[in-house]
Short mmCIF file of C-alpha atoms in Angstrom, two decimals:
data_model
loop_
_atom_site.label_atom_id
_atom_site.label_comp_id
_atom_site.label_asym_id
_atom_site.label_seq_id
_atom_site.Cartn_x
_atom_site.Cartn_y
_atom_site.Cartn_z
CA MET A 21 -35.85 -36.26 6.23
CA THR A 22 -37.97 -38.20 8.69
CA THR A 23 -34.92 -38.56 10.91
CA GLN A 24 -35.30 -36.82 14.21
CA ILE A 25 -32.67 -34.67 15.87
CA VAL A 26 -31.06 -36.57 18.77
CA PRO A 27 -31.30 -34.21 21.75
CA ILE A 28 -28.48 -34.01 24.28
CA SER A 29 -29.78 -33.87 27.85
CA ASP A 30 -27.95 -32.18 30.76
CA SER A 31 -26.88 -35.57 32.11
CA GLN A 32 -25.57 -36.60 28.71
CA LEU A 33 -23.66 -33.31 28.47
CA ILE A 34 -21.93 -34.10 31.77
CA PHE A 35 -20.25 -37.06 30.07
CA THR A 36 -18.29 -34.66 27.83
CA GLY A 37 -16.27 -34.43 31.04
CA ILE A 38 -14.67 -37.72 29.94
CA LEU A 39 -13.20 -35.92 26.95
CA VAL A 40 -11.89 -33.11 29.17
CA LEU A 41 -10.35 -35.67 31.54
CA ILE A 42 -8.49 -37.38 28.69
CA THR A 43 -7.15 -34.04 27.45
CA ALA A 44 -6.17 -33.08 30.98
CA GLY A 45 -4.47 -36.45 31.48
CA ILE A 46 -2.31 -35.90 28.40
CA SER A 47 -1.42 -32.42 29.55
CA ALA A 48 -0.52 -33.64 33.06
CA SER A 49 1.53 -36.69 32.03
CA PHE A 50 3.65 -34.68 29.58
CA ARG A 51 3.83 -31.69 31.95
CA LEU A 52 2.59 -29.39 29.20
CA GLY A 53 1.52 -26.77 31.73
CA LEU A 54 -1.79 -26.42 29.92
CA LEU A 55 -4.07 -27.66 32.70
CA LYS A 56 -5.13 -24.23 33.86
CA SER A 57 -5.80 -22.96 30.34
CA LEU A 58 -7.69 -26.15 29.52
CA LEU A 59 -10.04 -25.81 32.50
CA TRP A 60 -10.51 -22.09 31.91
CA GLY A 61 -11.09 -22.78 28.21
CA THR A 62 -13.63 -25.50 28.98
CA ALA A 63 -15.52 -23.25 31.37
CA ARG A 64 -15.57 -20.43 28.85
CA CYS A 65 -16.66 -22.76 26.06
CA VAL A 66 -19.62 -24.06 28.08
CA LEU A 67 -20.60 -20.62 29.33
CA GLN A 68 -20.24 -18.78 26.02
CA LEU A 69 -22.06 -21.35 23.93
CA SER A 70 -24.90 -21.68 26.50
CA VAL A 71 -25.32 -17.92 26.58
CA VAL A 72 -25.27 -17.80 22.77
CA GLY A 73 -27.83 -20.62 22.69
CA TYR A 74 -30.21 -18.77 24.99
CA ALA A 75 -29.56 -15.44 23.23
CA LEU A 76 -30.32 -17.00 19.86
CA ALA A 77 -33.47 -18.64 21.27
CA TRP A 78 -34.65 -15.21 22.40
CA ILE A 79 -33.71 -13.54 19.10
CA PHE A 80 -35.52 -16.26 17.14
CA SER A 81 -38.64 -16.01 19.27
CA VAL A 82 -38.81 -12.21 18.93
CA ASN A 83 -37.89 -12.38 15.22
CA ARG A 84 -38.00 -8.67 14.41
CA LEU A 85 -35.92 -6.70 11.93
CA GLU A 86 -35.10 -4.04 14.54
CA VAL A 87 -33.52 -6.78 16.69
CA VAL A 88 -31.70 -8.58 13.87
CA ILE A 89 -29.95 -5.44 12.59
CA PRO A 90 -28.27 -4.42 15.89
CA VAL A 91 -27.40 -8.06 16.67
CA ILE A 92 -25.49 -8.28 13.38
CA ALA A 93 -23.83 -4.92 14.11
CA LEU A 94 -22.69 -6.24 17.50
CA MET A 95 -21.29 -9.35 15.88
CA ALA A 96 -19.43 -7.17 13.36
CA LEU A 97 -17.97 -5.14 16.23
CA PHE A 98 -16.59 -8.25 17.92
CA ALA A 99 -15.25 -9.46 14.59
CA ALA A 100 -13.52 -6.12 13.93
CA ASN A 101 -11.83 -6.36 17.32
CA THR A 102 -10.58 -9.88 16.65
CA ALA A 103 -9.13 -8.71 13.36
CA THR A 104 -6.71 -6.37 15.19
CA ARG A 105 -4.92 -9.31 16.71
CA ARG A 106 -4.41 -11.09 13.42
CA THR A 107 -2.49 -8.39 11.58
CA PRO A 108 1.16 -8.32 12.71
CA ASN A 109 2.21 -5.97 9.89
CA VAL A 110 -0.34 -3.28 10.64
CA SER A 111 0.87 -1.08 13.47
CA ASP A 112 -2.34 0.90 13.83
CA PHE A 113 -5.17 -1.33 12.74
CA PRO A 114 -8.20 0.74 11.71
CA THR A 115 -10.79 -1.02 13.90
CA LEU A 116 -13.53 1.45 13.06
CA LEU A 117 -12.95 1.08 9.32
CA ALA A 118 -12.83 -2.71 9.72
CA PHE A 119 -16.18 -2.53 11.49
CA VAL A 120 -17.65 -0.46 8.67
CA ALA A 121 -16.27 -2.88 6.06
CA LEU A 122 -17.48 -5.97 7.92
CA ALA A 123 -20.92 -4.63 8.75
CA SER A 124 -21.62 -3.36 5.23
CA THR A 125 -20.37 -6.60 3.67
CA THR A 126 -22.51 -8.69 6.00
CA TYR A 127 -25.67 -6.65 5.43
CA LEU A 128 -25.13 -6.67 1.68
CA VAL A 129 -24.38 -10.38 1.27
CA ALA A 130 -26.98 -11.50 3.82
CA VAL A 131 -29.71 -9.49 2.11
CA ILE A 132 -28.79 -10.96 -1.30
CA VAL A 133 -28.75 -14.52 0.08
CA SER A 134 -31.98 -14.09 1.99
CA LEU A 135 -33.97 -12.25 -0.68
CA THR A 136 -32.88 -14.12 -3.77
CA ILE A 137 -31.73 -17.57 -2.68
CA ILE A 138 -33.24 -18.82 0.56
CA ARG A 139 -36.35 -16.53 0.48
CA PRO A 140 -37.72 -17.18 3.97
CA VAL A 141 -40.90 -15.46 5.14
CA PRO A 142 -40.39 -12.86 6.53
CA TRP A 143 -37.20 -12.17 4.54
CA TYR A 144 -35.34 -11.20 7.73
CA GLU A 145 -36.29 -14.51 9.44
CA SER A 146 -33.70 -14.49 12.21
CA ARG A 147 -33.33 -18.29 12.28
CA ILE A 148 -31.86 -17.93 8.76
CA VAL A 149 -30.32 -14.46 8.71
CA VAL A 150 -28.39 -14.50 12.01
CA PRO A 151 -26.45 -17.74 11.46
CA ILE A 152 -25.81 -16.76 7.85
CA SER A 153 -24.45 -13.41 8.97
CA GLY A 154 -22.23 -15.20 11.46
CA MET A 155 -20.72 -17.30 8.72
CA ILE A 156 -20.30 -14.30 6.42
CA LEU A 157 -18.56 -12.38 9.22
CA GLY A 158 -16.25 -15.21 10.21
CA ASN A 159 -14.95 -15.50 6.67
CA ALA A 160 -14.97 -11.81 5.87
CA VAL A 161 -12.71 -11.32 8.91
CA SER A 162 -10.12 -13.72 7.61
CA GLY A 163 -10.38 -12.06 4.20
CA ILE A 164 -9.89 -8.52 5.45
CA THR A 165 -7.09 -9.42 7.86
CA LEU A 166 -5.20 -11.30 5.15
CA SER A 167 -5.61 -8.46 2.68
CA ILE A 168 -4.73 -5.53 4.92
CA ASP A 169 -1.80 -7.37 6.48
CA ARG A 170 -0.55 -8.27 3.04
CA LEU A 171 -1.01 -4.72 1.80
CA TYR A 172 1.10 -3.26 4.62
CA GLY A 173 3.68 -6.01 4.18
CA GLU A 174 3.89 -5.40 0.42
CA VAL A 175 4.15 -1.63 0.80
CA ARG A 176 6.86 -2.08 3.37
CA SER A 177 8.94 -4.41 1.20
CA HIS A 178 8.30 -2.39 -1.98
CA SER A 179 8.56 1.09 -0.48
CA HIS A 180 11.24 2.11 -2.99
CA GLU A 181 8.92 1.26 -5.85
CA VAL A 182 6.02 3.13 -4.26
CA GLU A 183 8.24 6.17 -3.72
CA ALA A 184 9.62 5.96 -7.26
CA LEU A 185 6.06 6.03 -8.61
CA LEU A 186 5.14 8.93 -6.32
CA SER A 187 8.26 10.75 -7.56
CA MET A 188 7.17 10.29 -11.14
CA GLY A 189 3.80 11.90 -10.49
CA ALA A 190 1.65 9.00 -9.30
CA SER A 191 -1.35 9.61 -7.07
CA PRO A 192 -1.35 7.60 -3.83
CA TRP A 193 -3.81 5.17 -5.41
CA GLU A 194 -1.69 4.73 -8.54
CA SER A 195 1.47 4.22 -6.49
CA VAL A 196 0.06 1.24 -4.58
CA HIS A 197 -2.31 -0.09 -7.23
CA ASP A 198 -0.20 -3.17 -8.06
CA LEU A 199 0.26 -3.93 -4.36
CA ILE A 200 -3.47 -3.63 -3.71
CA ARG A 201 -4.02 -6.24 -6.40
CA GLU A 202 -1.62 -8.58 -4.58
CA ALA A 203 -3.41 -7.92 -1.29
CA LEU A 204 -6.86 -8.69 -2.73
CA ARG A 205 -5.49 -11.77 -4.40
CA SER A 206 -4.16 -13.04 -1.07
CA ALA A 207 -7.59 -12.54 0.51
CA MET A 208 -9.42 -14.42 -2.21
CA THR A 209 -7.03 -17.27 -2.95
CA PRO A 210 -7.78 -19.37 0.17
CA MET A 211 -11.52 -19.05 -0.48
CA ILE A 212 -11.17 -20.13 -4.10
CA ASN A 213 -8.91 -23.01 -3.07
CA SER A 214 -11.46 -24.18 -0.54
CA LEU A 215 -14.12 -24.18 -3.27
CA MET A 216 -11.95 -26.70 -5.12
CA VAL A 217 -11.44 -29.17 -2.29
CA VAL A 218 -14.64 -28.87 -0.27
CA GLY A 219 -16.24 -32.23 0.39
CA ILE A 220 -13.14 -34.12 -0.75
CA VAL A 221 -10.73 -33.23 2.01
CA SER A 222 -13.29 -32.56 4.72
CA ILE A 223 -16.97 -32.09 5.20
CA PRO A 224 -17.56 -28.51 6.33
CA GLY A 225 -18.69 -27.89 9.91
CA MET A 226 -22.03 -26.48 8.93
CA MET A 227 -22.94 -29.46 6.79
CA THR A 228 -21.80 -31.84 9.52
CA GLY A 229 -23.94 -29.92 11.99
CA GLN A 230 -26.97 -30.11 9.75
CA ILE A 231 -26.53 -33.86 9.26
CA LEU A 232 -26.15 -34.37 13.02
CA GLY A 233 -29.26 -32.26 13.43
CA GLY A 234 -31.17 -34.74 11.29
CA ALA A 235 -31.12 -33.08 7.87
CA ASP A 236 -30.96 -34.97 4.59
CA PRO A 237 -27.31 -34.92 3.38
CA VAL A 238 -28.45 -33.92 -0.12
CA GLU A 239 -30.29 -30.92 1.30
CA ALA A 240 -27.34 -30.13 3.57
CA ALA A 241 -25.04 -30.17 0.54
CA ARG A 242 -27.24 -27.67 -1.28
CA TYR A 243 -27.07 -25.35 1.73
CA GLN A 244 -23.32 -25.80 1.84
CA ILE A 245 -23.04 -24.72 -1.81
CA VAL A 246 -24.86 -21.51 -0.98
CA VAL A 247 -22.63 -20.98 2.05
CA MET A 248 -19.37 -21.60 0.20
CA LEU A 249 -20.20 -19.15 -2.59
CA MET A 250 -21.54 -16.65 -0.09
CA ILE A 251 -18.36 -16.65 2.01
CA SER A 252 -16.10 -16.29 -1.03
CA CYS A 253 -18.14 -13.30 -2.08
CA ALA A 254 -17.98 -11.88 1.46
CA ALA A 255 -14.19 -12.17 1.60
CA ALA A 256 -13.85 -10.36 -1.73
CA VAL A 257 -16.33 -7.59 -0.91
CA GLY A 258 -15.02 -7.09 2.63
CA SER A 259 -11.38 -6.82 1.59
CA MET A 260 -12.21 -4.47 -1.22
CA ILE A 261 -14.19 -2.16 1.06
CA LEU A 262 -11.56 -2.16 3.82
CA ILE A 263 -8.68 -1.51 1.44
CA GLY A 264 -10.63 1.20 -0.33
CA LEU A 265 -11.37 2.86 3.01
CA SER A 266 -7.91 2.47 4.51
CA PHE A 267 -5.18 2.63 1.82
CA ARG A 268 -4.97 6.42 2.22
CA ARG A 269 -3.69 5.85 5.76
CA LEU A 270 -0.44 4.59 4.25
CA PHE A 271 0.30 8.17 3.20
CA THR A 272 0.86 11.51 4.88
CA LYS A 273 -1.25 14.57 4.13
CA ASP A 274 1.50 15.50 1.68
CA GLU A 275 0.96 12.26 -0.27
CA ALA A 276 4.28 10.77 0.88
CA LEU A 277 4.62 7.32 2.42
CA ARG A 278 4.16 7.55 6.17
CA PRO A 279 7.52 7.07 7.91
CA ASN A 280 6.09 5.18 10.91
CA LEU A 281 4.75 2.52 8.56
CA PHE A 282 7.95 0.63 9.06
CA ARG A 283 7.19 -0.44 12.60
CA SER A 284 5.28 -3.62 13.27
CA ASN A 285 3.23 -4.42 16.31
CA SER A 286 4.27 -7.49 18.18
CA MET B 48 9.77 42.79 -12.12
CA VAL B 49 7.01 40.53 -10.87
CA GLU B 50 4.99 39.59 -13.87
CA ASN B 51 1.82 37.69 -13.26
CA LYS B 52 0.67 35.34 -15.93
CA LEU B 53 -2.67 34.46 -14.42
CA ASN B 54 -4.28 33.73 -17.74
CA GLU B 55 -2.02 30.89 -18.55
CA PRO B 56 -4.02 27.68 -18.66
CA ILE B 57 -1.27 25.59 -17.10
CA ASP B 58 -1.76 24.42 -13.59
CA PRO B 59 -0.65 25.82 -11.16
CA ALA B 60 -1.52 28.86 -13.23
CA ASN B 61 0.15 31.67 -11.32
CA LEU B 62 3.74 30.50 -11.49
CA ASN B 63 6.13 33.32 -12.10
CA LEU B 64 8.62 32.49 -14.80
CA ALA B 65 10.78 35.46 -13.76
CA CYS B 66 11.49 33.73 -10.43
CA PRO B 67 14.16 31.07 -10.06
CA ILE B 68 12.84 27.58 -10.71
CA LEU B 69 13.41 26.59 -7.13
CA GLU B 70 14.33 28.39 -3.92
CA VAL B 71 15.15 26.14 -0.99
CA SER B 72 15.72 26.76 2.69
CA ILE B 73 16.13 23.55 4.67
CA PRO B 74 17.02 23.32 8.36
CA VAL B 75 20.14 21.23 8.63
CA ASP B 76 20.62 21.35 12.39
CA LYS B 77 19.21 17.85 12.55
CA LEU B 78 22.22 16.64 10.61
CA ARG B 79 24.78 14.61 12.48
CA ASP B 80 27.49 17.26 12.16
CA ASP B 81 26.61 20.30 14.29
CA THR B 82 29.17 22.54 12.61
CA ASN B 83 26.58 23.18 9.93
CA PRO B 84 24.71 26.48 9.75
CA PRO B 85 21.11 26.10 10.91
CA HIS B 86 19.71 26.41 7.40
CA LEU B 87 20.87 25.39 4.00
CA ASN B 88 19.74 28.05 1.53
CA PHE B 89 20.15 28.02 -2.19
CA LYS B 90 18.30 28.76 -5.38
CA ILE B 91 18.51 27.11 -8.69
CA ASP B 92 17.68 28.49 -12.10
CA LYS B 93 17.57 27.01 -15.55
CA ARG B 94 20.74 25.23 -16.65
CA HIS B 95 22.16 25.46 -13.15
CA ILE B 96 23.70 22.56 -11.29
CA VAL B 97 24.04 22.35 -7.52
CA TRP B 98 26.25 19.58 -6.14
CA LEU B 99 25.83 18.62 -2.49
CA LEU B 100 29.12 17.23 -1.28
CA GLY B 101 30.27 15.79 2.02
CA ARG B 102 31.02 12.53 3.64
CA SER B 103 28.52 9.67 3.71
CA GLY B 104 25.83 9.62 6.35
CA ILE B 105 25.66 13.38 6.72
CA GLY B 106 22.10 13.61 5.38
CA LYS B 107 22.54 14.54 1.75
CA THR B 108 19.95 12.01 0.61
CA THR B 109 17.53 13.37 3.21
CA ILE B 110 17.92 16.83 1.68
CA LEU B 111 17.05 15.53 -1.79
CA ARG B 112 14.10 13.57 -0.42
CA THR B 113 12.92 16.63 1.45
CA ILE B 114 13.05 18.71 -1.72
CA ALA B 115 11.02 15.97 -3.47
CA ARG B 116 8.55 16.14 -0.53
CA LEU B 117 9.02 12.42 0.13
CA HIS B 118 10.35 13.28 3.56
CA GLU B 119 8.89 15.27 6.46
CA THR B 120 8.95 18.93 5.46
CA SER B 121 8.53 20.80 8.78
CA GLY B 122 10.68 23.91 9.06
CA VAL B 123 11.36 23.81 5.36
CA SER B 124 10.63 26.65 3.04
CA MET B 125 10.58 25.98 -0.67
CA LYS B 126 9.29 27.99 -3.59
CA TYR B 127 8.74 26.75 -7.10
CA ARG B 128 8.77 29.73 -9.47
CA GLY B 129 7.72 31.97 -6.61
CA THR B 130 4.89 29.74 -5.34
CA ILE B 131 5.16 28.21 -1.88
CA TYR B 132 5.38 24.46 -2.07
CA HIS B 133 2.26 23.56 -0.14
CA GLN B 134 0.13 25.43 -2.63
CA ILE B 135 1.19 22.95 -5.28
CA GLU B 136 -0.26 19.46 -5.48
CA PRO B 137 2.43 16.96 -4.35
CA ARG B 138 2.20 14.82 -7.48
CA ARG B 139 2.70 17.84 -9.77
CA TRP B 140 5.54 19.07 -7.58
CA ARG B 141 7.24 15.69 -7.72
CA SER B 142 6.88 15.20 -11.45
CA SER B 143 8.47 18.65 -12.00
CA ILE B 144 11.12 18.15 -9.31
CA LEU B 145 11.98 14.55 -9.90
CA TYR B 146 13.93 12.49 -7.40
CA VAL B 147 16.00 9.58 -8.69
CA ASN B 148 16.93 7.09 -5.99
CA GLN B 149 20.56 6.10 -5.54
CA LYS B 150 19.49 2.47 -5.54
CA PRO B 151 17.94 2.03 -8.99
CA VAL B 152 14.27 1.12 -8.80
CA MET B 153 13.10 -1.42 -11.36
CA PHE B 154 9.58 -2.76 -11.57
CA ARG B 155 8.58 -6.24 -12.64
CA GLY B 156 8.52 -6.58 -16.42
CA SER B 157 10.74 -5.70 -19.35
CA VAL B 158 13.00 -2.65 -19.54
CA ARG B 159 10.60 -1.16 -22.08
CA GLU B 160 7.70 -1.53 -19.66
CA ASN B 161 9.85 0.08 -16.98
CA ILE B 162 10.70 3.06 -19.14
CA PHE B 163 7.09 3.61 -20.16
CA LYS B 164 5.63 2.89 -16.73
CA PRO B 165 5.44 6.56 -15.60
CA PHE B 166 3.60 7.42 -18.80
CA ARG B 167 0.73 5.16 -17.79
CA LEU B 168 0.08 7.47 -14.83
CA ARG B 169 -2.77 9.89 -15.32
CA LEU B 170 -0.53 12.91 -14.91
CA ASN B 171 1.88 11.88 -17.70
CA LYS B 172 -0.27 9.95 -20.13
CA ASP B 173 -0.48 12.82 -22.63
CA ARG B 174 3.27 13.06 -23.14
CA ILE B 175 4.39 9.57 -24.06
CA PRO B 176 7.87 9.84 -25.62
CA GLU B 177 8.73 8.65 -29.13
CA ASN B 178 10.56 5.37 -29.38
CA ALA B 179 13.33 7.20 -31.26
CA SER B 180 14.09 9.51 -28.35
CA VAL B 181 14.25 6.50 -26.01
CA VAL B 182 16.79 4.80 -28.28
CA THR B 183 18.86 7.99 -28.67
CA LEU B 184 19.13 8.37 -24.92
CA LEU B 185 20.00 4.71 -24.41
CA ARG B 186 22.81 4.94 -26.96
CA LYS B 187 24.22 8.07 -25.35
CA LEU B 188 24.55 6.05 -22.16
CA TYR B 189 26.21 3.08 -23.90
CA LEU B 190 23.12 0.89 -23.82
CA SER B 191 21.97 -0.90 -26.96
CA ASP B 192 18.31 -0.91 -28.04
CA SER B 193 18.14 -4.66 -27.40
CA VAL B 194 18.19 -3.86 -23.66
CA LEU B 195 14.55 -2.77 -24.05
CA GLU B 196 13.33 -6.33 -24.37
CA ARG B 197 15.29 -7.66 -21.41
CA ASP B 198 13.69 -8.57 -18.10
CA ALA B 199 14.41 -5.63 -15.81
CA MET B 200 15.31 -7.97 -12.97
CA THR B 201 18.29 -9.34 -14.94
CA LEU B 202 19.99 -5.94 -15.30
CA SER B 203 23.22 -5.17 -13.48
CA VAL B 204 23.09 -2.29 -11.00
CA GLY B 205 25.06 -0.11 -13.42
CA GLU B 206 22.64 -0.84 -16.28
CA ALA B 207 19.62 -0.29 -14.06
CA ALA B 208 21.02 3.04 -12.85
CA ARG B 209 21.33 4.25 -16.44
CA ILE B 210 17.83 2.99 -17.32
CA CYS B 211 16.50 4.96 -14.35
CA LEU B 212 18.28 8.05 -15.65
CA VAL B 213 16.77 7.54 -19.12
CA ARG B 214 13.31 7.18 -17.59
CA ALA B 215 13.81 10.34 -15.54
CA LEU B 216 15.07 12.41 -18.49
CA LEU B 217 12.14 11.29 -20.66
CA LEU B 218 9.78 12.72 -18.04
CA SER B 219 11.49 16.10 -18.73
CA PRO B 220 11.36 17.46 -15.20
CA GLU B 221 12.38 21.04 -14.45
CA ILE B 222 14.67 19.96 -11.64
CA LEU B 223 16.35 16.59 -11.56
CA LEU B 224 17.32 15.44 -8.06
CA LEU B 225 20.11 12.92 -8.60
CA ASP B 226 21.35 10.80 -5.73
CA GLU B 227 24.81 9.54 -6.67
CA PRO B 228 23.89 8.86 -10.31
CA THR B 229 27.34 7.43 -11.11
CA ALA B 230 27.94 5.43 -7.94
CA SER B 231 27.89 2.03 -9.63
CA LEU B 232 29.33 2.99 -13.04
CA ASP B 233 32.72 2.55 -14.69
CA LEU B 234 34.73 5.55 -15.91
CA ASP B 235 33.39 5.50 -19.48
CA SER B 236 29.78 5.34 -18.32
CA ARG B 237 30.41 8.10 -15.78
CA LYS B 238 31.72 10.32 -18.57
CA ALA B 239 28.70 9.41 -20.70
CA VAL B 240 26.35 10.38 -17.85
CA ALA B 241 28.11 13.73 -17.37
CA LYS B 242 27.96 14.43 -21.10
CA THR B 243 24.29 13.43 -21.34
CA LEU B 244 23.35 15.64 -18.41
CA ASN B 245 25.20 18.61 -19.93
CA GLU B 246 23.44 18.13 -23.26
CA TRP B 247 20.10 17.76 -21.56
CA LEU B 248 20.63 21.02 -19.64
CA SER B 249 21.59 22.88 -22.79
CA LEU B 250 18.50 21.65 -24.64
CA THR B 251 15.98 22.28 -21.88
CA ASP B 252 15.35 24.97 -19.31
CA SER B 253 15.95 22.56 -16.46
CA GLY B 254 18.33 22.37 -13.53
CA ILE B 255 20.01 19.66 -11.49
CA ILE B 256 20.54 19.19 -7.78
CA GLY B 257 22.81 16.25 -7.15
CA VAL B 258 24.60 14.34 -4.47
CA THR B 259 27.86 12.81 -5.56
CA HIS B 260 31.34 11.72 -4.56
CA ASP B 261 32.42 11.44 -8.18
CA GLU B 262 35.02 14.02 -9.25
CA THR B 263 34.68 13.03 -12.89
CA LEU B 264 31.06 14.10 -12.73
CA THR B 265 31.63 17.39 -10.88
CA GLY B 266 34.57 18.07 -13.19
CA MET B 267 32.71 17.49 -16.45
CA ALA B 268 29.38 18.96 -15.29
CA PRO B 269 30.48 21.78 -13.02
CA GLY B 270 28.02 23.56 -10.77
CA LEU B 271 27.68 25.32 -7.44
CA GLU B 272 29.32 23.06 -4.87
CA ILE B 273 27.88 23.02 -1.38
CA HIS B 274 30.11 21.23 1.09
CA LEU B 275 28.09 19.90 3.98
CA GLY B 276 29.80 19.51 7.30
CA SER B 277 32.87 21.54 6.41
CA TYR B 278 31.84 25.11 7.20
#
C-alpha cells in the first residue's frame, strides 16, 4: 500500500484527445454520422465529470450530515428521472414513487453499510457515504426499472388471469401476487448472476479504480465484496418498495384492471 | 314489503332478501347498433335465466363485464338485493356475481390446483369444497376424475371451458355470468352443460345471465331472451 496514486496533470489530460481523434476518424471514414454526437458527448463528459469532481471536493471538505442528506436526495431525484426512460411497458411511470423508493433504499442501505461494516468516523463521512450512495442508486435504478417494467408487461400479457382472479373474489394484491413475484425475480436475477461471475469475467469498475488509485488489490477486493452484496440488497429493497407503492395504480378505484394499461409509451 | 334484516351478521348486512337478486340498467347507446333503446333494463331473481342474444360484436360481452364491474361502470345503475352496487366492496360483488370468460382461463399447475385456486383467496378460504362434490360435477360434464392430475396447459379448449364452469359452480355464486359457455363444445357436452346448469339452479337460489348463440342451450335451459340490436 506504499504505492502512490499517479496524478493526471492538465497537459496529460489533453492527450486523451488522441483517443477522441481515433474515435472520430472511425466515425468519419465509415460515414457513421456520429461526429457531432461524439464531440458533444466528449464535451459533456469533460464538463460533467469536472463539475462532479469539484462538487465532491467541496462536499468532502464541508463533511456535514445536513449536506450529505440533500446531496443523496438530489442524486435519487436524477436517478428517478432516468428510470422513466428505461420502462417501455409503463405508460405513466410514477416518478415520485420511484424517487421515494430510491431515496429510502439508499438511506437504509447506506446507513447499514456505514454503521456496521465500514464504520468511518464520523459515521456520515461523506468521502465514504456519497460514493457508496451513488453505487447503491445506480444499481437500485436498474432493479426498480426491471421490476416495474416486468410487472406491467406481465399484467398486460396475463390480464385474463388477473381478471379471472378478481372475478373470483381476489383483492387487487391477490390478483397480481404471482406476477409481482415474477417482477421481483427479474430485478434480482441479474444481481445474483453478477455475484457468481464477478472477478472471473471482468474486474468491476470500482475495484479497477481503486487499484489505479494505488490501493492494494487485496484491500480493493474486500471493498468490492461489500459493494457487490450492498447493490444486490439495494436492488431487492428498491424493487420491493416501488412495487409495494405502485401496484395499486394498475387498478381503478373499483378494483378493476385499468383499461389504459394496454398502451405502451414509445 | 321492505323488510330490513339489519341484525344479520353477513356482510353487507342490510341486503334485502325480498328484493330481486339483481336489478340492472345499463346504457347501451354506446353499442355499435343505434337501433337499441338507450338503456337495457332487466331484473333477475332466483332460478331465473336471462339470455342475451344478438350477432357478434354488438357488445354482449361488455354488458357481462360491466355487470361484473370489470368494465367502466359510468351511467350504469345496478342493485344487488336492493343495495346500490357502489356500496358493496368490488371483491364481494364479484364473488357473488361471478363472470366466466368466454376464453377459458387456466393458471399454471394441475387441474386440481386450478379448481382450488379461488379457495386460496382470503374471501373464499372458509368454504373449500369437498373432493366428492368436485368429482360429481366433473362427471356430470363428461370429465373423468383423472383430469384433476393433468397439467392445465395440456387441456383442450373444450375441456378447459368445462373445468372453468366447474370452478365457477363450486364458488356457488348468486348470479353466474356466462359468456358463451358452450362455444367450443360438441353436442353431447352442450347438453351436459345445459342439464348441469338446470340442476344447479334447482338446487340453489341462484340465477344466470348468459351470452350465447347456442340454440341447444337456450332450448334446454330456457330463460328470458333479450335480443340486442333487433328492437
